[in-house]
């Protein structure tokens, strides 16, 4: 402790400033390996063209519709994924490249390092910056050789494009399977509804009870009009003939026959008969069956259109990875930043020197 207190300012400068600066300078110029950075800018574009979609078919295709911004975030996570790292290592031998940095221990990957350490090292060498305003990804790939940095950047873009296409096609295939299932259900419902209409017609021996009821109502109205005309004619004859006159009896007989026919027609429409239910009830039942058949037919058309659109989406390229700026081939090493690092270390050393001087001066003052 006394030796430290007796150190001169010059000695402190050598120990706290000159020596660290000298050692770090020797490391930078003699040991540190150059690290090159290849940059690229990408974006995810989603084709939203709906020219061929049948109106209403999108209702059956509704699902998770992620925009370009969300897809770009997926790509960012994929770039740092362990699965991509393993594929890149098999393709480009990343572990071999990053472990061959000579004696530059701080930036070298150990040959026997664990997979978790390898993943962390890879994520430190591959920087992904997201621009939330333009929904762009800036990919900065660091390597010990300029050609390798460019090849690694290009390989990441190729696998990312495959990821984007495969994910969109997988979703489209799932939608196609769902739409085909809905089509089968709609076809079964349509068949059941049509069979119900046919069974009703065969059971009641009527093609359309609604038309039959309308015809019956029209006939009753015509019979009532004819009866009114007969009543008017009868009243006219009673003005100059007695009740026993043949024309009067004949008109009364025709009126009675007309009343009987009106009652029969009304009974057919409003009362139960031995042959089956009343015509009005049959008309209502038949209308219900017809509505079910029409609804089933519309649902079948909708499902058929959804299947066609899903099949188109499953085959076409829905999402694309747009390369705004292709991977660059660096000319000079970006790291280590010699001047910046030396200036930073010098500032830290001077600060430490000042702190140590202040502490030592305080201790000497209290000892005196």
PDB file of C-alpha atoms in Angstrom, residues 25 66 80 112 165 168 183 194 230 237 278-279 346 360 368:
ATOM      1  CA  UNK A  25      -2.045  -0.878 -29.964  1.00  0.00           C
ATOM      2  CA  UNK A  66     -50.732 -10.522 -41.922  1.00  0.00           C
ATOM      3  CA  UNK A  80     -31.619 -15.146 -36.131  1.00  0.00           C
ATOM      4  CA  UNK A 112     -15.682 -27.213 -29.417  1.00  0.00           C
ATOM      5  CA  UNK A 165     -42.763 -18.406 -50.004  1.00  0.00           C
ATOM      6  CA  UNK A 168     -47.479 -18.258 -47.548  1.00  0.00           C
ATOM      7  CA  UNK A 183     -67.560 -27.573 -50.328  1.00  0.00           C
ATOM      8  CA  UNK A 194     -83.291 -31.052 -53.044  1.00  0.00           C
ATOM      9  CA  UNK A 230    -126.193 -14.309 -61.316  1.00  0.00           C
ATOM     10  CA  UNK A 237    -136.074 -11.249 -63.262  1.00  0.00           C
ATOM     11  CA  UNK A 278    -104.890 -28.272 -46.429  1.00  0.00           C
ATOM     12  CA  UNK A 279    -103.453 -26.578 -49.486  1.00  0.00           C
ATOM     13  CA  UNK A 346      -7.295   6.872 -24.100  1.00  0.00           C
ATOM     14  CA  UNK A 360      -4.209   8.824  -3.611  1.00  0.00           C
ATOM     15  CA  UNK A 368      -0.586  13.552   7.170  1.00  0.00           C
TER      16      UNK A 368
END
